[in-house]
Amino acid sequence: MLDYITEVNRKQVEIPAVELLVDERFPWRERKMKTLRLARLYEIAGYKDYAVKSAGCSTWLQYGIQPDGAKKLQAVNFCQLRLCPMCMARRAKKAAYRLSKVLDMVETEHDARFLFLTLTIKNCTGPELGQTIEALTKGWYRFLEQRRIERSVRGWFRALEVTRRDKGYHPHLHVILAVEPGYFTDPNLYLPQSELVQRWRKALRVDYDPSVRISVTRARGEKAAGRAAAVEAAKYAVKDEDYIDPKLSDEAAADILRDYTIALRGRRLTAFGGWMKEAAKALKVEELEKGDLVHIDEEAIRDDVAVLIEEYRWSFGAGDYILSARMPGEKPQSPLRVERRA
């Protein structure tokens, strides 16, 4: 680090012949390889613009080297596509952080207890996926409108997940419920699993008993339950393994990608209600799916000026990120303004 500072004072830093990116906090190379596979699948599926965007995702990374030697990500050219493995991974980490802040506030202000609820519907085919998701979402709001549910549930967060099952799809909702401290001892509030099944069946307006699973988050310590709930909810991100699967042919994978693209286009995958909506609004994090994918937690945002700026470029030939520029640190720079190696 001291050598770096000495070189910075000379305003010119010699770059080694090849210096690869090392960042133990995020698997950049692994994710980038997946975006290239995604680009190929988008091309086969007929989405040329998406193919170009995903191929160009995260080809440029910029880090600030802090006075204490820590390396902090400052800028990246993310594609922001919903099904991009790179952007999904970053979005999931950011959503988990934001959700934990919401649950912390609800736990502090209301002494809330948290329950995990999974609500399902019958599996469907690709052409039925959009319609089935619509039925699932409408069922959720009819479920909330039932007086018994309305009385027992004081806040909620829901996330849609769709997984592939054999030749079909399994859409379902993962929900975190916030309930009163006395929920488990008050018969007017407590909802047994058998009752939840019947109420969900009624809300879905189906002629079968849908699968309903419910459990309690268990954690000790200040705000621990809220953080445990956020970590658990973050596991339910969209799984790129459903279409970026080496066992699938390009054509089969492209068909799955096409089904997801059509069914999820324009849909809001997460939502808040009650106590949790109030907290999300107060924290200005109502839209978990949107926002900056660079600074995914508060520790990534630093006010101090970086000693050095390091820029890495994706090398299609080497199949890795290679250091392309190192310069005195002042502020995050656009890739168009950075002096690069010839």
GROMACS .gro file of C-alpha atoms in nm:
model
  342
    1MET     CA    1   0.000   0.000   0.000
    2LEU     CA    2   0.284   0.243   0.079
    3ASP     CA    3   0.439   0.167  -0.259
    4TYR     CA    4   0.109   0.260  -0.422
    5ILE     CA    5   0.100   0.596  -0.244
    6THR     CA    6   0.457   0.673  -0.351
    7GLU     CA    7   0.370   0.601  -0.713
    8VAL     CA    8   0.055   0.811  -0.691
    9ASN     CA    9   0.266   1.112  -0.596
   10ARG     CA   10   0.453   1.069  -0.924
   11LYS     CA   11   0.118   1.083  -1.109
   12GLN     CA   12   0.210   0.774  -1.307
   13VAL     CA   13   0.175   0.412  -1.195
   14GLU     CA   14   0.327   0.125  -1.388
   15ILE     CA   15   0.080  -0.156  -1.451
   16PRO     CA   16   0.207  -0.515  -1.451
   17ALA     CA   17   0.181  -0.715  -1.773
   18VAL     CA   18  -0.122  -0.905  -1.639
   19GLU     CA   19  -0.297  -0.843  -1.310
   20LEU     CA   20  -0.628  -1.022  -1.255
   21LEU     CA   21  -0.915  -0.899  -1.039
   22VAL     CA   22  -0.928  -1.041  -0.688
   23ASP     CA   23  -1.246  -0.968  -0.490
   24GLU     CA   24  -1.340  -1.235  -0.238
   25ARG     CA   25  -1.674  -1.068  -0.164
   26PHE     CA   26  -1.830  -1.136  -0.505
   27PRO     CA   27  -1.762  -1.401  -0.776
   28TRP     CA   28  -1.726  -1.160  -1.071
   29ARG     CA   29  -1.569  -1.402  -1.319
   30GLU     CA   30  -1.817  -1.682  -1.248
   31ARG     CA   31  -2.113  -1.447  -1.292
   32LYS     CA   32  -1.969  -1.288  -1.604
   33MET     CA   33  -1.932  -1.627  -1.772
   34LYS     CA   34  -2.301  -1.683  -1.703
   35THR     CA   35  -2.396  -1.352  -1.867
   36LEU     CA   36  -2.217  -1.464  -2.183
   37ARG     CA   37  -2.416  -1.786  -2.181
   38LEU     CA   38  -2.731  -1.580  -2.128
   39ALA     CA   39  -2.644  -1.362  -2.428
   40ARG     CA   40  -2.624  -1.671  -2.646
   41LEU     CA   41  -2.963  -1.794  -2.520
   42TYR     CA   42  -3.127  -1.455  -2.573
   43GLU     CA   43  -3.002  -1.458  -2.931
   44ILE     CA   44  -3.152  -1.801  -2.994
   45ALA     CA   45  -3.478  -1.696  -2.824
   46GLY     CA   46  -3.508  -1.398  -3.059
   47TYR     CA   47  -3.424  -1.116  -2.815
   48LYS     CA   48  -3.135  -0.951  -3.001
   49ASP     CA   49  -3.131  -0.633  -2.789
   50TYR     CA   50  -3.124  -0.833  -2.466
   51ALA     CA   51  -2.842  -1.045  -2.607
   52VAL     CA   52  -2.630  -0.738  -2.670
   53LYS     CA   53  -2.704  -0.595  -2.324
   54SER     CA   54  -2.621  -0.914  -2.137
   55ALA     CA   55  -2.299  -0.969  -2.333
   56GLY     CA   56  -2.189  -0.617  -2.239
   57CYS     CA   57  -2.291  -0.643  -1.873
   58SER     CA   58  -2.014  -0.572  -1.622
   59THR     CA   59  -1.733  -0.551  -1.876
   60TRP     CA   60  -1.589  -0.255  -1.682
   61LEU     CA   61  -1.532  -0.233  -1.305
   62GLN     CA   62  -1.386   0.055  -1.109
   63TYR     CA   63  -1.254   0.029  -0.752
   64GLY     CA   64  -1.138   0.294  -0.511
   65ILE     CA   65  -0.846   0.199  -0.286
   66GLN     CA   66  -0.908   0.359   0.054
   67PRO     CA   67  -0.636   0.502   0.283
   68ASP     CA   68  -0.660   0.190   0.501
   69GLY     CA   69  -0.595  -0.032   0.200
   70ALA     CA   70  -0.955  -0.151   0.160
   71LYS     CA   71  -1.081  -0.192  -0.196
   72LYS     CA   72  -1.429  -0.048  -0.253
   73LEU     CA   73  -1.636  -0.090  -0.569
   74GLN     CA   74  -1.724   0.250  -0.716
   75ALA     CA   75  -1.877   0.194  -1.059
   76VAL     CA   76  -1.984  -0.088  -1.294
   77ASN     CA   77  -2.169  -0.098  -1.625
   78PHE     CA   78  -2.453  -0.331  -1.520
   79CYS     CA   79  -2.715  -0.423  -1.784
   80GLN     CA   80  -3.002  -0.423  -1.527
   81LEU     CA   81  -3.188  -0.704  -1.709
   82ARG     CA   82  -3.421  -0.892  -1.475
   83LEU     CA   83  -3.289  -1.238  -1.569
   84CYS     CA   84  -2.919  -1.148  -1.585
   85PRO     CA   85  -2.725  -1.372  -1.339
   86MET     CA   86  -2.485  -1.089  -1.257
   87CYS     CA   87  -2.755  -0.830  -1.186
   88MET     CA   88  -2.980  -1.080  -1.007
   89ALA     CA   89  -2.703  -1.168  -0.762
   90ARG     CA   90  -2.629  -0.802  -0.688
   91ARG     CA   91  -3.001  -0.721  -0.661
   92ALA     CA   92  -3.059  -1.006  -0.417
   93LYS     CA   93  -2.778  -0.886  -0.189
   94LYS     CA   94  -2.911  -0.531  -0.194
   95ALA     CA   95  -3.269  -0.649  -0.133
   96ALA     CA   96  -3.158  -0.855   0.168
   97TYR     CA   97  -2.986  -0.554   0.319
   98ARG     CA   98  -3.285  -0.324   0.261
   99LEU     CA   99  -3.532  -0.582   0.387
  100SER     CA  100  -3.329  -0.634   0.704
  101LYS     CA  101  -3.351  -0.260   0.774
  102VAL     CA  102  -3.729  -0.271   0.731
  103LEU     CA  103  -3.769  -0.569   0.962
  104ASP     CA  104  -3.535  -0.416   1.219
  105MET     CA  105  -3.755  -0.107   1.233
  106VAL     CA  106  -4.076  -0.311   1.261
  107GLU     CA  107  -3.926  -0.526   1.538
  108THR     CA  108  -3.805  -0.220   1.729
  109GLU     CA  109  -4.121  -0.013   1.697
  110HIS     CA  110  -4.381  -0.288   1.742
  111ASP     CA  111  -4.197  -0.573   1.918
  112ALA     CA  112  -4.322  -0.781   1.626
  113ARG     CA  113  -4.279  -1.155   1.575
  114PHE     CA  114  -4.210  -1.288   1.226
  115LEU     CA  115  -4.355  -1.591   1.048
  116PHE     CA  116  -4.251  -1.747   0.717
  117LEU     CA  117  -4.539  -1.846   0.492
  118THR     CA  118  -4.518  -2.026   0.157
  119LEU     CA  119  -4.832  -2.023  -0.059
  120THR     CA  120  -4.854  -2.240  -0.369
  121ILE     CA  121  -5.070  -2.307  -0.670
  122LYS     CA  122  -5.076  -2.601  -0.912
  123ASN     CA  123  -4.785  -2.634  -1.155
  124CYS     CA  124  -4.839  -2.502  -1.504
  125THR     CA  125  -4.692  -2.509  -1.855
  126GLY     CA  126  -4.493  -2.229  -2.016
  127PRO     CA  127  -4.788  -2.079  -2.208
  128GLU     CA  128  -4.993  -2.080  -1.883
  129LEU     CA  129  -4.724  -1.922  -1.666
  130GLY     CA  130  -4.828  -1.559  -1.698
  131GLN     CA  131  -5.193  -1.639  -1.630
  132THR     CA  132  -5.103  -1.858  -1.333
  133ILE     CA  133  -4.888  -1.584  -1.178
  134GLU     CA  134  -5.179  -1.345  -1.222
  135ALA     CA  135  -5.411  -1.587  -1.040
  136LEU     CA  136  -5.153  -1.625  -0.763
  137THR     CA  137  -5.125  -1.248  -0.713
  138LYS     CA  138  -5.501  -1.190  -0.713
  139GLY     CA  139  -5.541  -1.477  -0.469
  140TRP     CA  140  -5.293  -1.313  -0.235
  141TYR     CA  141  -5.493  -0.992  -0.212
  142ARG     CA  142  -5.820  -1.183  -0.164
  143PHE     CA  143  -5.643  -1.375   0.114
  144LEU     CA  144  -5.551  -1.049   0.289
  145GLU     CA  145  -5.907  -0.917   0.262
  146GLN     CA  146  -6.046  -1.198   0.479
  147ARG     CA  147  -6.140  -1.052   0.815
  148ARG     CA  148  -5.963  -1.324   1.012
  149ILE     CA  149  -5.636  -1.264   0.825
  150GLU     CA  150  -5.675  -0.889   0.843
  151ARG     CA  151  -5.710  -0.910   1.224
  152SER     CA  152  -5.410  -1.140   1.279
  153VAL     CA  153  -5.154  -1.003   1.031
  154ARG     CA  154  -5.016  -0.657   1.106
  155GLY     CA  155  -4.755  -0.638   0.833
  156TRP     CA  156  -4.622  -0.843   0.545
  157PHE     CA  157  -4.361  -0.878   0.274
  158ARG     CA  158  -4.417  -1.107  -0.024
  159ALA     CA  159  -4.186  -1.225  -0.300
  160LEU     CA  160  -4.281  -1.421  -0.610
  161GLU     CA  161  -4.066  -1.718  -0.706
  162VAL     CA  162  -4.099  -1.938  -1.012
  163THR     CA  163  -3.902  -2.260  -1.035
  164ARG     CA  164  -3.890  -2.520  -1.308
  165ARG     CA  165  -4.042  -2.859  -1.233
  166ASP     CA  166  -3.985  -3.135  -1.490
  167LYS     CA  167  -4.145  -2.991  -1.805
  168GLY     CA  168  -4.355  -2.732  -1.620
  169TYR     CA  169  -4.326  -2.444  -1.377
  170HIS     CA  170  -4.397  -2.401  -1.008
  171PRO     CA  171  -4.496  -2.041  -0.921
  172HIS     CA  172  -4.542  -1.966  -0.550
  173LEU     CA  173  -4.521  -1.687  -0.294
  174HIS     CA  174  -4.273  -1.657  -0.009
  175VAL     CA  175  -4.416  -1.431   0.259
  176ILE     CA  176  -4.287  -1.282   0.585
  177LEU     CA  177  -4.572  -1.198   0.821
  178ALA     CA  178  -4.539  -0.956   1.113
  179VAL     CA  179  -4.770  -1.039   1.404
  180GLU     CA  180  -4.838  -0.906   1.753
  181PRO     CA  181  -4.618  -1.028   2.044
  182GLY     CA  182  -4.917  -1.216   2.186
  183TYR     CA  183  -5.006  -1.389   1.860
  184PHE     CA  184  -4.924  -1.742   1.977
  185THR     CA  185  -5.125  -1.722   2.299
  186ASP     CA  186  -5.432  -1.537   2.174
  187PRO     CA  187  -5.689  -1.770   2.009
  188ASN     CA  188  -5.842  -1.468   1.835
  189LEU     CA  189  -5.513  -1.404   1.656
  190TYR     CA  190  -5.345  -1.741   1.611
  191LEU     CA  191  -5.396  -1.908   1.272
  192PRO     CA  192  -5.334  -2.286   1.266
  193GLN     CA  193  -5.190  -2.433   0.948
  194SER     CA  194  -5.512  -2.621   0.867
  195GLU     CA  195  -5.709  -2.296   0.871
  196LEU     CA  196  -5.451  -2.123   0.650
  197VAL     CA  197  -5.491  -2.400   0.390
  198GLN     CA  198  -5.867  -2.348   0.375
  199ARG     CA  199  -5.840  -1.971   0.362
  200TRP     CA  200  -5.580  -1.985   0.086
  201ARG     CA  201  -5.796  -2.230  -0.109
  202LYS     CA  202  -6.089  -1.990  -0.078
  203ALA     CA  203  -5.874  -1.697  -0.189
  204LEU     CA  204  -5.741  -1.886  -0.491
  205ARG     CA  205  -6.093  -2.006  -0.581
  206VAL     CA  206  -5.972  -2.358  -0.660
  207ASP     CA  207  -6.124  -2.702  -0.601
  208TYR     CA  208  -5.819  -2.858  -0.430
  209ASP     CA  209  -5.622  -2.801  -0.109
  210PRO     CA  210  -5.308  -2.607  -0.209
  211SER     CA  211  -4.983  -2.662  -0.021
  212VAL     CA  212  -4.930  -2.408   0.257
  213ARG     CA  213  -4.621  -2.408   0.480
  214ILE     CA  214  -4.566  -2.185   0.782
  215SER     CA  215  -4.281  -2.159   1.031
  216VAL     CA  216  -4.143  -1.921   1.291
  217THR     CA  217  -3.818  -1.731   1.264
  218ARG     CA  218  -3.604  -1.804   1.566
  219ALA     CA  219  -3.320  -1.575   1.671
  220ARG     CA  220  -3.189  -1.411   1.987
  221GLY     CA  221  -3.050  -1.068   2.054
  222GLU     CA  222  -3.145  -0.715   1.959
  223LYS     CA  223  -3.311  -0.706   1.616
  224ALA     CA  224  -3.190  -1.060   1.553
  225ALA     CA  225  -3.528  -1.196   1.446
  226GLY     CA  226  -3.565  -0.930   1.180
  227ARG     CA  227  -3.219  -0.995   1.040
  228ALA     CA  228  -3.277  -1.370   1.042
  229ALA     CA  229  -3.599  -1.317   0.848
  230ALA     CA  230  -3.422  -1.100   0.590
  231VAL     CA  231  -3.149  -1.358   0.538
  232GLU     CA  232  -3.409  -1.630   0.493
  233ALA     CA  233  -3.615  -1.424   0.248
  234ALA     CA  234  -3.305  -1.342   0.042
  235LYS     CA  235  -3.269  -1.713  -0.038
  236TYR     CA  236  -3.579  -1.695  -0.251
  237ALA     CA  237  -3.429  -1.501  -0.540
  238VAL     CA  238  -3.487  -1.615  -0.898
  239LYS     CA  239  -3.256  -1.906  -0.976
  240ASP     CA  240  -3.060  -1.868  -1.299
  241GLU     CA  241  -2.979  -2.241  -1.283
  242ASP     CA  242  -3.325  -2.304  -1.430
  243TYR     CA  243  -3.211  -2.183  -1.774
  244ILE     CA  244  -2.831  -2.158  -1.749
  245ASP     CA  245  -2.792  -2.530  -1.703
  246PRO     CA  246  -2.511  -2.718  -1.883
  247LYS     CA  247  -2.735  -3.025  -1.900
  248LEU     CA  248  -2.983  -2.840  -2.123
  249SER     CA  249  -2.945  -2.797  -2.496
  250ASP     CA  250  -2.929  -2.439  -2.624
  251GLU     CA  251  -3.276  -2.471  -2.772
  252ALA     CA  252  -3.434  -2.610  -2.454
  253ALA     CA  253  -3.266  -2.344  -2.239
  254ALA     CA  254  -3.378  -2.070  -2.478
  255ASP     CA  255  -3.738  -2.195  -2.455
  256ILE     CA  256  -3.727  -2.172  -2.075
  257LEU     CA  257  -3.570  -1.827  -2.092
  258ARG     CA  258  -3.843  -1.716  -2.333
  259ASP     CA  259  -4.115  -1.843  -2.098
  260TYR     CA  260  -3.967  -1.649  -1.804
  261THR     CA  261  -3.914  -1.335  -2.011
  262ILE     CA  262  -4.274  -1.324  -2.132
  263ALA     CA  263  -4.434  -1.420  -1.798
  264LEU     CA  264  -4.231  -1.183  -1.578
  265ARG     CA  265  -4.220  -0.880  -1.806
  266GLY     CA  266  -4.355  -0.572  -1.631
  267ARG     CA  267  -4.447  -0.757  -1.312
  268ARG     CA  268  -4.368  -0.641  -0.962
  269LEU     CA  269  -4.206  -0.938  -0.791
  270THR     CA  270  -4.205  -0.803  -0.433
  271ALA     CA  271  -4.437  -0.590  -0.221
  272PHE     CA  272  -4.489  -0.465   0.135
  273GLY     CA  273  -4.802  -0.413   0.345
  274GLY     CA  274  -4.907  -0.287   0.688
  275TRP     CA  275  -4.628  -0.224   0.940
  276MET     CA  276  -4.367  -0.327   0.686
  277LYS     CA  277  -4.496  -0.088   0.420
  278GLU     CA  278  -4.485   0.197   0.671
  279ALA     CA  279  -4.127   0.112   0.762
  280ALA     CA  280  -4.022   0.072   0.397
  281LYS     CA  281  -4.172   0.412   0.316
  282ALA     CA  282  -3.992   0.573   0.611
  283LEU     CA  283  -3.663   0.418   0.497
  284LYS     CA  284  -3.733   0.498   0.130
  285VAL     CA  285  -3.684   0.138   0.019
  286GLU     CA  286  -4.034   0.053  -0.106
  287GLU     CA  287  -3.897  -0.071  -0.441
  288LEU     CA  288  -3.657  -0.352  -0.351
  289GLU     CA  289  -3.599  -0.444  -0.715
  290LYS     CA  290  -3.482  -0.099  -0.823
  291GLY     CA  291  -3.183   0.118  -0.748
  292ASP     CA  292  -2.805   0.119  -0.745
  293LEU     CA  293  -2.644  -0.226  -0.778
  294VAL     CA  294  -2.296  -0.097  -0.696
  295HIS     CA  295  -2.340   0.015  -0.336
  296ILE     CA  296  -2.537  -0.277  -0.198
  297ASP     CA  297  -2.492  -0.193   0.170
  298GLU     CA  298  -2.399   0.106   0.381
  299GLU     CA  299  -2.040  -0.012   0.428
  300ALA     CA  300  -1.977   0.031   0.057
  301ILE     CA  301  -2.049   0.404   0.071
  302ARG     CA  302  -1.749   0.602   0.190
  303ASP     CA  303  -1.706   0.976   0.214
  304ASP     CA  304  -1.327   0.974   0.221
  305VAL     CA  305  -1.134   1.014  -0.105
  306ALA     CA  306  -0.968   0.701  -0.244
  307VAL     CA  307  -0.589   0.695  -0.261
  308LEU     CA  308  -0.602   0.509  -0.593
  309ILE     CA  309  -0.852   0.428  -0.863
  310GLU     CA  310  -0.820   0.086  -1.027
  311GLU     CA  311  -1.005  -0.007  -1.343
  312TYR     CA  312  -1.060  -0.363  -1.461
  313ARG     CA  313  -1.179  -0.469  -1.807
  314TRP     CA  314  -1.326  -0.801  -1.907
  315SER     CA  315  -1.097  -0.977  -2.153
  316PHE     CA  316  -1.296  -1.201  -2.384
  317GLY     CA  317  -0.973  -1.371  -2.489
  318ALA     CA  318  -0.847  -1.440  -2.138
  319GLY     CA  319  -1.192  -1.502  -1.994
  320ASP     CA  320  -1.121  -1.291  -1.688
  321TYR     CA  321  -1.102  -0.935  -1.553
  322ILE     CA  322  -0.763  -0.773  -1.614
  323LEU     CA  323  -0.631  -0.451  -1.462
  324SER     CA  324  -0.631  -0.187  -1.738
  325ALA     CA  325  -0.564   0.137  -1.550
  326ARG     CA  326  -0.439   0.262  -1.215
  327MET     CA  327  -0.443   0.632  -1.130
  328PRO     CA  328  -0.452   0.881  -0.842
  329GLY     CA  329  -0.783   0.867  -0.660
  330GLU     CA  330  -1.015   1.165  -0.668
  331LYS     CA  331  -1.364   1.051  -0.758
  332PRO     CA  332  -1.541   0.775  -0.956
  333GLN     CA  333  -1.466   0.825  -1.325
  334SER     CA  334  -1.650   0.737  -1.641
  335PRO     CA  335  -1.481   0.472  -1.856
  336LEU     CA  336  -1.466   0.735  -2.131
  337ARG     CA  337  -1.252   0.966  -1.915
  338VAL     CA  338  -1.003   0.714  -1.777
  339GLU     CA  339  -0.655   0.692  -1.928
  340ARG     CA  340  -0.605   0.332  -2.032
  341ARG     CA  341  -0.310   0.128  -2.141
  342ALA     CA  342  -0.235   0.124  -2.511
   0.00000   0.00000   0.00000
